[in-house]
Amino acid sequence: MNGATAIRHWRAQRVSAVALILLALWLVESLLAHLGADRAQIQTWLGQPVPAALAAALVAVAFFHLALGVRVVLEDYVHTPARLAAALAANRVACWALALIALAAVATLAFGL
Amino acid sequence: MTPAERPLSPHLQIYKPQLTSVLSIAHRGTGLALGVGAIFFVWWLSGAAWSDACFRAAQAFWGSWLGKLFLLGWTFSLFYHLLNGVRHLLWDIGFGFDLPTTYRTGWTVVAVSVLLTLFAFGGGLYAWGSP
């Protein structure tokens, strides 16, 4: 990482962390409220606009924050340059893929597709 | 390509564990645990969106003793990573970086994480048992 990238990483990690404080607490509260719910109840819940928007924001910000965090761990513990490059690429691909699958699932539930 | 022989900073197993270092590595550990939890969450969410079988499998997993053990771990990880993350954010804006405050906020994070975990997980188990 060069200096400018490092500063962007540092700031992005913290901005996403602040957003996740509220989104994570909302998730805990929501999951507790839906313990043992069947699929239809989850569809009804995430079929409403506000929960769907919060769920979309949560998965987008959470996987962004996760990708940044895992990147730092890989940079600390993978010492072979070629392996590090492969691990960093795998991290990006995995976090993007999981975020897109989660967003598609939320969209399906939100619009009742 | 072989890595250059450069001096390394002392590895974890050389340091005597202290509250500060243990909480720091726990921040990483809980962050990674939450990453694994996020994968399970996507599994459950995909089931809710697209597949009855997938959703039922996820629900059955949460109901199993192993699933509940994972949920307990993720509940603690979430509260700990959240609270210790706030501690990091406070350090970033210059609060609490002296050693006595660092220890005090560290123990506070541990205690409050345990309490919130017991409260949320215990409450959840109770509510689940008596719908």
PDB file of C-alpha atoms in Angstrom:
ATOM      1  CA  MET A   1       0.000   0.000   0.000  1.00  0.00           C
ATOM      2  CA  ASN A   2       1.319   3.456  -0.785  1.00  0.00           C
ATOM      3  CA  GLY A   3       0.615   6.452   1.429  1.00  0.00           C
ATOM      4  CA  ALA A   4      -2.540   7.698  -0.291  1.00  0.00           C
ATOM      5  CA  THR A   5      -4.061   4.180  -0.398  1.00  0.00           C
ATOM      6  CA  ALA A   6      -3.183   3.654   3.252  1.00  0.00           C
ATOM      7  CA  ILE A   7      -4.940   6.872   4.280  1.00  0.00           C
ATOM      8  CA  ARG A   8      -8.031   5.941   2.249  1.00  0.00           C
ATOM      9  CA  HIS A   9      -8.007   2.473   3.849  1.00  0.00           C
ATOM     10  CA  TRP A  10      -7.665   3.949   7.348  1.00  0.00           C
ATOM     11  CA  ARG A  11     -10.525   6.382   6.797  1.00  0.00           C
ATOM     12  CA  ALA A  12     -12.813   3.842   5.072  1.00  0.00           C
ATOM     13  CA  GLN A  13     -12.282   1.363   7.931  1.00  0.00           C
ATOM     14  CA  ARG A  14     -13.414   3.946  10.474  1.00  0.00           C
ATOM     15  CA  VAL A  15     -16.316   5.440   8.531  1.00  0.00           C
ATOM     16  CA  SER A  16     -17.715   1.944   7.906  1.00  0.00           C
ATOM     17  CA  ALA A  17     -17.145   1.085  11.594  1.00  0.00           C
ATOM     18  CA  VAL A  18     -19.273   4.037  12.725  1.00  0.00           C
ATOM     19  CA  ALA A  19     -22.077   3.031  10.345  1.00  0.00           C
ATOM     20  CA  LEU A  20     -21.874  -0.564  11.579  1.00  0.00           C
ATOM     21  CA  ILE A  21     -22.403   0.434  15.221  1.00  0.00           C
ATOM     22  CA  LEU A  22     -26.044   1.212  14.515  1.00  0.00           C
ATOM     23  CA  LEU A  23     -26.557  -1.388  11.780  1.00  0.00           C
ATOM     24  CA  ALA A  24     -25.144  -4.215  13.942  1.00  0.00           C
ATOM     25  CA  LEU A  25     -27.332  -3.275  16.914  1.00  0.00           C
ATOM     26  CA  TRP A  26     -30.329  -3.161  14.578  1.00  0.00           C
ATOM     27  CA  LEU A  27     -29.402  -6.664  13.339  1.00  0.00           C
ATOM     28  CA  VAL A  28     -29.201  -8.095  16.877  1.00  0.00           C
ATOM     29  CA  GLU A  29     -32.551  -6.558  17.800  1.00  0.00           C
ATOM     30  CA  SER A  30     -34.176  -7.771  14.558  1.00  0.00           C
ATOM     31  CA  LEU A  31     -32.859 -11.324  14.821  1.00  0.00           C
ATOM     32  CA  LEU A  32     -34.036 -11.542  18.436  1.00  0.00           C
ATOM     33  CA  ALA A  33     -37.453 -10.321  17.311  1.00  0.00           C
ATOM     34  CA  HIS A  34     -37.580 -13.019  14.610  1.00  0.00           C
ATOM     35  CA  LEU A  35     -36.336 -16.057  16.540  1.00  0.00           C
ATOM     36  CA  GLY A  36     -37.962 -19.186  15.174  1.00  0.00           C
ATOM     37  CA  ALA A  37     -39.702 -17.227  12.405  1.00  0.00           C
ATOM     38  CA  ASP A  38     -40.642 -19.242   9.317  1.00  0.00           C
ATOM     39  CA  ARG A  39     -39.724 -18.236   5.785  1.00  0.00           C
ATOM     40  CA  ALA A  40     -43.026 -16.409   5.189  1.00  0.00           C
ATOM     41  CA  GLN A  41     -42.460 -14.242   8.281  1.00  0.00           C
ATOM     42  CA  ILE A  42     -38.952 -13.325   7.116  1.00  0.00           C
ATOM     43  CA  GLN A  43     -40.357 -12.500   3.665  1.00  0.00           C
ATOM     44  CA  THR A  44     -42.992 -10.259   5.252  1.00  0.00           C
ATOM     45  CA  TRP A  45     -40.388  -8.548   7.444  1.00  0.00           C
ATOM     46  CA  LEU A  46     -37.886  -7.834   4.641  1.00  0.00           C
ATOM     47  CA  GLY A  47     -40.731  -7.041   2.258  1.00  0.00           C
ATOM     48  CA  GLN A  48     -41.134  -3.744   4.111  1.00  0.00           C
ATOM     49  CA  PRO A  49     -39.061  -0.827   2.772  1.00  0.00           C
ATOM     50  CA  VAL A  50     -37.245   0.281   5.956  1.00  0.00           C
ATOM     51  CA  PRO A  51     -36.030  -3.163   7.112  1.00  0.00           C
ATOM     52  CA  ALA A  52     -35.037  -4.005   3.517  1.00  0.00           C
ATOM     53  CA  ALA A  53     -33.047  -0.768   3.160  1.00  0.00           C
ATOM     54  CA  LEU A  54     -31.318  -1.334   6.523  1.00  0.00           C
ATOM     55  CA  ALA A  55     -30.525  -4.961   5.614  1.00  0.00           C
ATOM     56  CA  ALA A  56     -29.074  -3.861   2.257  1.00  0.00           C
ATOM     57  CA  ALA A  57     -26.977  -1.178   3.981  1.00  0.00           C
ATOM     58  CA  LEU A  58     -25.838  -3.686   6.607  1.00  0.00           C
ATOM     59  CA  VAL A  59     -24.584  -6.330   4.169  1.00  0.00           C
ATOM     60  CA  ALA A  60     -22.950  -3.756   1.869  1.00  0.00           C
ATOM     61  CA  VAL A  61     -21.110  -1.935   4.678  1.00  0.00           C
ATOM     62  CA  ALA A  62     -20.301  -5.137   6.604  1.00  0.00           C
ATOM     63  CA  PHE A  63     -18.621  -6.883   3.664  1.00  0.00           C
ATOM     64  CA  PHE A  64     -16.773  -3.657   2.797  1.00  0.00           C
ATOM     65  CA  HIS A  65     -15.501  -3.422   6.407  1.00  0.00           C
ATOM     66  CA  LEU A  66     -14.670  -7.158   6.416  1.00  0.00           C
ATOM     67  CA  ALA A  67     -12.645  -6.869   3.187  1.00  0.00           C
ATOM     68  CA  LEU A  68     -10.628  -4.000   4.697  1.00  0.00           C
ATOM     69  CA  GLY A  69     -10.019  -5.890   7.943  1.00  0.00           C
ATOM     70  CA  VAL A  70      -9.024  -9.179   6.322  1.00  0.00           C
ATOM     71  CA  ARG A  71      -6.658  -7.251   4.045  1.00  0.00           C
ATOM     72  CA  VAL A  72      -4.735  -5.952   7.077  1.00  0.00           C
ATOM     73  CA  VAL A  73      -4.556  -9.443   8.609  1.00  0.00           C
ATOM     74  CA  LEU A  74      -3.247 -10.909   5.315  1.00  0.00           C
ATOM     75  CA  GLU A  75      -0.666  -8.131   4.966  1.00  0.00           C
ATOM     76  CA  ASP A  76       0.555  -8.905   8.482  1.00  0.00           C
ATOM     77  CA  TYR A  77       0.768 -12.689   8.225  1.00  0.00           C
ATOM     78  CA  VAL A  78       1.387 -13.642   4.568  1.00  0.00           C
ATOM     79  CA  HIS A  79       5.028 -12.909   3.849  1.00  0.00           C
ATOM     80  CA  THR A  80       5.582 -14.337   0.348  1.00  0.00           C
ATOM     81  CA  PRO A  81       4.726 -11.623  -2.223  1.00  0.00           C
ATOM     82  CA  ALA A  82       3.086 -13.992  -4.717  1.00  0.00           C
ATOM     83  CA  ARG A  83       0.997 -15.663  -2.000  1.00  0.00           C
ATOM     84  CA  LEU A  84       0.032 -12.291  -0.560  1.00  0.00           C
ATOM     85  CA  ALA A  85      -1.137 -11.059  -3.974  1.00  0.00           C
ATOM     86  CA  ALA A  86      -3.218 -14.218  -4.458  1.00  0.00           C
ATOM     87  CA  ALA A  87      -4.685 -13.992  -0.945  1.00  0.00           C
ATOM     88  CA  LEU A  88      -5.578 -10.305  -1.359  1.00  0.00           C
ATOM     89  CA  ALA A  89      -7.275 -11.034  -4.689  1.00  0.00           C
ATOM     90  CA  ALA A  90      -9.193 -13.970  -3.175  1.00  0.00           C
ATOM     91  CA  ASN A  91     -10.313 -11.745  -0.291  1.00  0.00           C
ATOM     92  CA  ARG A  92     -11.641  -9.083  -2.681  1.00  0.00           C
ATOM     93  CA  VAL A  93     -13.433 -11.606  -4.884  1.00  0.00           C
ATOM     94  CA  ALA A  94     -14.984 -13.454  -1.913  1.00  0.00           C
ATOM     95  CA  CYS A  95     -16.210 -10.276  -0.186  1.00  0.00           C
ATOM     96  CA  TRP A  96     -17.619  -8.852  -3.420  1.00  0.00           C
ATOM     97  CA  ALA A  97     -19.352 -12.149  -4.261  1.00  0.00           C
ATOM     98  CA  LEU A  98     -20.889 -12.521  -0.791  1.00  0.00           C
ATOM     99  CA  ALA A  99     -22.033  -8.883  -0.769  1.00  0.00           C
ATOM    100  CA  LEU A 100     -23.646  -9.207  -4.207  1.00  0.00           C
ATOM    101  CA  ILE A 101     -25.403 -12.483  -3.302  1.00  0.00           C
ATOM    102  CA  ALA A 102     -26.687 -10.900  -0.070  1.00  0.00           C
ATOM    103  CA  LEU A 103     -27.866  -7.746  -1.890  1.00  0.00           C
ATOM    104  CA  ALA A 104     -29.621  -9.860  -4.537  1.00  0.00           C
ATOM    105  CA  ALA A 105     -31.336 -11.842  -1.765  1.00  0.00           C
ATOM    106  CA  VAL A 106     -32.456  -8.641   0.004  1.00  0.00           C
ATOM    107  CA  ALA A 107     -33.718  -7.225  -3.322  1.00  0.00           C
ATOM    108  CA  THR A 108     -35.660 -10.435  -3.997  1.00  0.00           C
ATOM    109  CA  LEU A 109     -37.287 -10.215  -0.565  1.00  0.00           C
ATOM    110  CA  ALA A 110     -37.870  -6.452  -0.774  1.00  0.00           C
ATOM    111  CA  PHE A 111     -39.613  -6.549  -4.128  1.00  0.00           C
ATOM    112  CA  GLY A 112     -41.298  -9.907  -3.542  1.00  0.00           C
ATOM    113  CA  LEU A 113     -39.724 -11.377  -6.690  1.00  0.00           C
TER     114      LEU A 113
ATOM    115  CA  MET B   1      10.833 -15.858  -4.954  1.00  0.00           C
ATOM    116  CA  THR B   2      12.206 -16.355  -1.432  1.00  0.00           C
ATOM    117  CA  PRO B   3      11.437 -13.647   1.091  1.00  0.00           C
ATOM    118  CA  ALA B   4      14.379 -11.460   2.133  1.00  0.00           C
ATOM    119  CA  GLU B   5      15.929 -12.310   5.519  1.00  0.00           C
ATOM    120  CA  ARG B   6      14.849  -9.239   7.415  1.00  0.00           C
ATOM    121  CA  PRO B   7      14.612  -8.800  11.167  1.00  0.00           C
ATOM    122  CA  LEU B   8      11.110  -9.558  12.438  1.00  0.00           C
ATOM    123  CA  SER B   9       9.276  -7.941  15.287  1.00  0.00           C
ATOM    124  CA  PRO B  10       8.810 -10.370  18.194  1.00  0.00           C
ATOM    125  CA  HIS B  11       6.024 -12.850  17.573  1.00  0.00           C
ATOM    126  CA  LEU B  12       2.991 -13.188  19.823  1.00  0.00           C
ATOM    127  CA  GLN B  13       4.321 -16.243  21.673  1.00  0.00           C
ATOM    128  CA  ILE B  14       7.395 -14.302  22.841  1.00  0.00           C
ATOM    129  CA  TYR B  15       5.429 -11.593  24.623  1.00  0.00           C
ATOM    130  CA  LYS B  16       4.042 -12.202  28.085  1.00  0.00           C
ATOM    131  CA  PRO B  17       0.261 -11.887  27.613  1.00  0.00           C
ATOM    132  CA  GLN B  18      -1.060  -8.584  28.934  1.00  0.00           C
ATOM    133  CA  LEU B  19      -4.578  -7.180  28.872  1.00  0.00           C
ATOM    134  CA  THR B  20      -3.617  -4.715  26.118  1.00  0.00           C
ATOM    135  CA  SER B  21      -2.136  -7.320  23.761  1.00  0.00           C
ATOM    136  CA  VAL B  22      -4.804  -9.932  24.492  1.00  0.00           C
ATOM    137  CA  LEU B  23      -7.617  -7.458  23.752  1.00  0.00           C
ATOM    138  CA  SER B  24      -5.857  -6.354  20.586  1.00  0.00           C
ATOM    139  CA  ILE B  25      -5.549  -9.872  19.183  1.00  0.00           C
ATOM    140  CA  ALA B  26      -9.109 -10.602  20.364  1.00  0.00           C
ATOM    141  CA  HIS B  27     -10.286  -7.665  18.234  1.00  0.00           C
ATOM    142  CA  ARG B  28      -8.830  -9.436  15.189  1.00  0.00           C
ATOM    143  CA  GLY B  29     -10.092 -12.845  16.237  1.00  0.00           C
ATOM    144  CA  THR B  30     -13.642 -11.619  16.804  1.00  0.00           C
ATOM    145  CA  GLY B  31     -13.536  -9.685  13.504  1.00  0.00           C
ATOM    146  CA  LEU B  32     -12.593 -12.859  11.635  1.00  0.00           C
ATOM    147  CA  ALA B  33     -15.238 -14.848  13.543  1.00  0.00           C
ATOM    148  CA  LEU B  34     -17.840 -12.288  12.466  1.00  0.00           C
ATOM    149  CA  GLY B  35     -16.631 -12.727   8.878  1.00  0.00           C
ATOM    150  CA  VAL B  36     -17.386 -16.454   9.130  1.00  0.00           C
ATOM    151  CA  GLY B  37     -20.732 -15.563  10.733  1.00  0.00           C
ATOM    152  CA  ALA B  38     -21.492 -13.272   7.793  1.00  0.00           C
ATOM    153  CA  ILE B  39     -21.101 -16.234   5.420  1.00  0.00           C
ATOM    154  CA  PHE B  40     -23.676 -18.199   7.465  1.00  0.00           C
ATOM    155  CA  PHE B  41     -25.936 -15.126   7.474  1.00  0.00           C
ATOM    156  CA  VAL B  42     -25.807 -14.991   3.652  1.00  0.00           C
ATOM    157  CA  TRP B  43     -26.679 -18.709   3.566  1.00  0.00           C
ATOM    158  CA  TRP B  44     -29.770 -18.063   5.719  1.00  0.00           C
ATOM    159  CA  LEU B  45     -30.724 -14.897   3.785  1.00  0.00           C
ATOM    160  CA  SER B  46     -30.395 -16.706   0.423  1.00  0.00           C
ATOM    161  CA  GLY B  47     -32.654 -19.418   1.758  1.00  0.00           C
ATOM    162  CA  ALA B  48     -35.251 -16.842   2.780  1.00  0.00           C
ATOM    163  CA  ALA B  49     -35.081 -15.332  -0.705  1.00  0.00           C
ATOM    164  CA  TRP B  50     -34.843 -18.363  -2.957  1.00  0.00           C
ATOM    165  CA  SER B  51     -35.085 -21.797  -1.373  1.00  0.00           C
ATOM    166  CA  ASP B  52     -37.311 -23.477   1.200  1.00  0.00           C
ATOM    167  CA  ALA B  53     -34.842 -26.363   1.636  1.00  0.00           C
ATOM    168  CA  CYS B  54     -31.907 -23.986   2.155  1.00  0.00           C
ATOM    169  CA  PHE B  55     -33.881 -21.860   4.651  1.00  0.00           C
ATOM    170  CA  ARG B  56     -35.032 -24.911   6.625  1.00  0.00           C
ATOM    171  CA  ALA B  57     -31.476 -26.281   6.706  1.00  0.00           C
ATOM    172  CA  ALA B  58     -30.196 -22.950   8.064  1.00  0.00           C
ATOM    173  CA  GLN B  59     -32.993 -22.758  10.675  1.00  0.00           C
ATOM    174  CA  ALA B  60     -32.302 -26.368  11.720  1.00  0.00           C
ATOM    175  CA  PHE B  61     -28.620 -25.503  12.114  1.00  0.00           C
ATOM    176  CA  TRP B  62     -29.373 -22.543  14.436  1.00  0.00           C
ATOM    177  CA  GLY B  63     -31.591 -24.874  16.454  1.00  0.00           C
ATOM    178  CA  SER B  64     -28.875 -27.526  16.929  1.00  0.00           C
ATOM    179  CA  TRP B  65     -26.511 -27.396  19.913  1.00  0.00           C
ATOM    180  CA  LEU B  66     -23.598 -26.687  17.553  1.00  0.00           C
ATOM    181  CA  GLY B  67     -25.568 -23.877  15.902  1.00  0.00           C
ATOM    182  CA  LYS B  68     -26.412 -22.399  19.304  1.00  0.00           C
ATOM    183  CA  LEU B  69     -22.744 -22.607  20.313  1.00  0.00           C
ATOM    184  CA  PHE B  70     -21.806 -20.712  17.126  1.00  0.00           C
ATOM    185  CA  LEU B  71     -24.539 -18.145  17.836  1.00  0.00           C
ATOM    186  CA  LEU B  72     -23.173 -17.662  21.349  1.00  0.00           C
ATOM    187  CA  GLY B  73     -19.693 -17.095  19.904  1.00  0.00           C
ATOM    188  CA  TRP B  74     -20.989 -14.661  17.293  1.00  0.00           C
ATOM    189  CA  THR B  75     -23.082 -12.776  19.844  1.00  0.00           C
ATOM    190  CA  PHE B  76     -20.028 -12.256  22.044  1.00  0.00           C
ATOM    191  CA  SER B  77     -17.844 -11.455  19.023  1.00  0.00           C
ATOM    192  CA  LEU B  78     -20.295  -8.831  17.807  1.00  0.00           C
ATOM    193  CA  PHE B  79     -20.591  -7.044  21.158  1.00  0.00           C
ATOM    194  CA  TYR B  80     -16.859  -7.265  21.860  1.00  0.00           C
ATOM    195  CA  HIS B  81     -15.781  -6.098  18.393  1.00  0.00           C
ATOM    196  CA  LEU B  82     -18.360  -3.287  18.492  1.00  0.00           C
ATOM    197  CA  LEU B  83     -17.371  -2.026  21.956  1.00  0.00           C
ATOM    198  CA  ASN B  84     -13.639  -2.446  21.439  1.00  0.00           C
ATOM    199  CA  GLY B  85     -14.092  -0.774  18.038  1.00  0.00           C
ATOM    200  CA  VAL B  86     -15.584   2.240  19.816  1.00  0.00           C
ATOM    201  CA  ARG B  87     -12.526   2.160  22.100  1.00  0.00           C
ATOM    202  CA  HIS B  88     -10.323   2.283  18.994  1.00  0.00           C
ATOM    203  CA  LEU B  89     -12.348   5.179  17.562  1.00  0.00           C
ATOM    204  CA  LEU B  90     -11.929   7.078  20.852  1.00  0.00           C
ATOM    205  CA  TRP B  91      -8.156   6.505  20.694  1.00  0.00           C
ATOM    206  CA  ASP B  92      -8.235   7.825  17.123  1.00  0.00           C
ATOM    207  CA  ILE B  93      -9.724  11.110  18.320  1.00  0.00           C
ATOM    208  CA  GLY B  94      -7.170  11.263  21.137  1.00  0.00           C
ATOM    209  CA  PHE B  95      -9.155  10.017  24.129  1.00  0.00           C
ATOM    210  CA  GLY B  96      -7.926   7.471  26.665  1.00  0.00           C
ATOM    211  CA  PHE B  97      -4.510   6.628  25.302  1.00  0.00           C
ATOM    212  CA  ASP B  98      -2.719   6.790  28.676  1.00  0.00           C
ATOM    213  CA  LEU B  99      -2.076   3.437  30.333  1.00  0.00           C
ATOM    214  CA  PRO B 100      -4.476   3.642  33.337  1.00  0.00           C
ATOM    215  CA  THR B 101      -7.382   4.690  31.077  1.00  0.00           C
ATOM    216  CA  THR B 102      -6.451   2.023  28.519  1.00  0.00           C
ATOM    217  CA  TYR B 103      -6.697  -0.644  31.212  1.00  0.00           C
ATOM    218  CA  ARG B 104      -9.917   0.769  32.616  1.00  0.00           C
ATOM    219  CA  THR B 105     -11.644   0.946  29.209  1.00  0.00           C
ATOM    220  CA  GLY B 106     -10.257  -2.510  28.359  1.00  0.00           C
ATOM    221  CA  TRP B 107     -11.804  -4.170  31.414  1.00  0.00           C
ATOM    222  CA  THR B 108     -15.014  -2.202  30.824  1.00  0.00           C
ATOM    223  CA  VAL B 109     -15.238  -3.556  27.268  1.00  0.00           C
ATOM    224  CA  VAL B 110     -14.740  -7.134  28.515  1.00  0.00           C
ATOM    225  CA  ALA B 111     -17.316  -6.806  31.296  1.00  0.00           C
ATOM    226  CA  VAL B 112     -19.971  -5.057  29.184  1.00  0.00           C
ATOM    227  CA  SER B 113     -19.476  -7.534  26.290  1.00  0.00           C
ATOM    228  CA  VAL B 114     -20.028 -10.469  28.636  1.00  0.00           C
ATOM    229  CA  LEU B 115     -23.105  -8.829  30.193  1.00  0.00           C
ATOM    230  CA  LEU B 116     -24.677  -7.933  26.827  1.00  0.00           C
ATOM    231  CA  THR B 117     -23.946 -11.446  25.524  1.00  0.00           C
ATOM    232  CA  LEU B 118     -25.618 -13.071  28.543  1.00  0.00           C
ATOM    233  CA  PHE B 119     -28.550 -10.675  28.247  1.00  0.00           C
ATOM    234  CA  ALA B 120     -29.090 -11.090  24.476  1.00  0.00           C
ATOM    235  CA  PHE B 121     -28.302 -14.805  24.282  1.00  0.00           C
ATOM    236  CA  GLY B 122     -30.110 -15.704  27.477  1.00  0.00           C
ATOM    237  CA  GLY B 123     -33.103 -13.610  26.485  1.00  0.00           C
ATOM    238  CA  GLY B 124     -33.054 -15.192  23.046  1.00  0.00           C
ATOM    239  CA  LEU B 125     -32.959 -18.728  24.422  1.00  0.00           C
ATOM    240  CA  TYR B 126     -35.786 -17.906  26.805  1.00  0.00           C
ATOM    241  CA  ALA B 127     -37.940 -16.354  24.062  1.00  0.00           C
ATOM    242  CA  TRP B 128     -37.167 -19.223  21.685  1.00  0.00           C
ATOM    243  CA  GLY B 129     -38.138 -21.785  24.303  1.00  0.00           C
ATOM    244  CA  SER B 130     -41.477 -20.087  25.037  1.00  0.00           C
ATOM    245  CA  PRO B 131     -42.851 -18.514  21.856  1.00  0.00           C
TER     246      PRO B 131
END
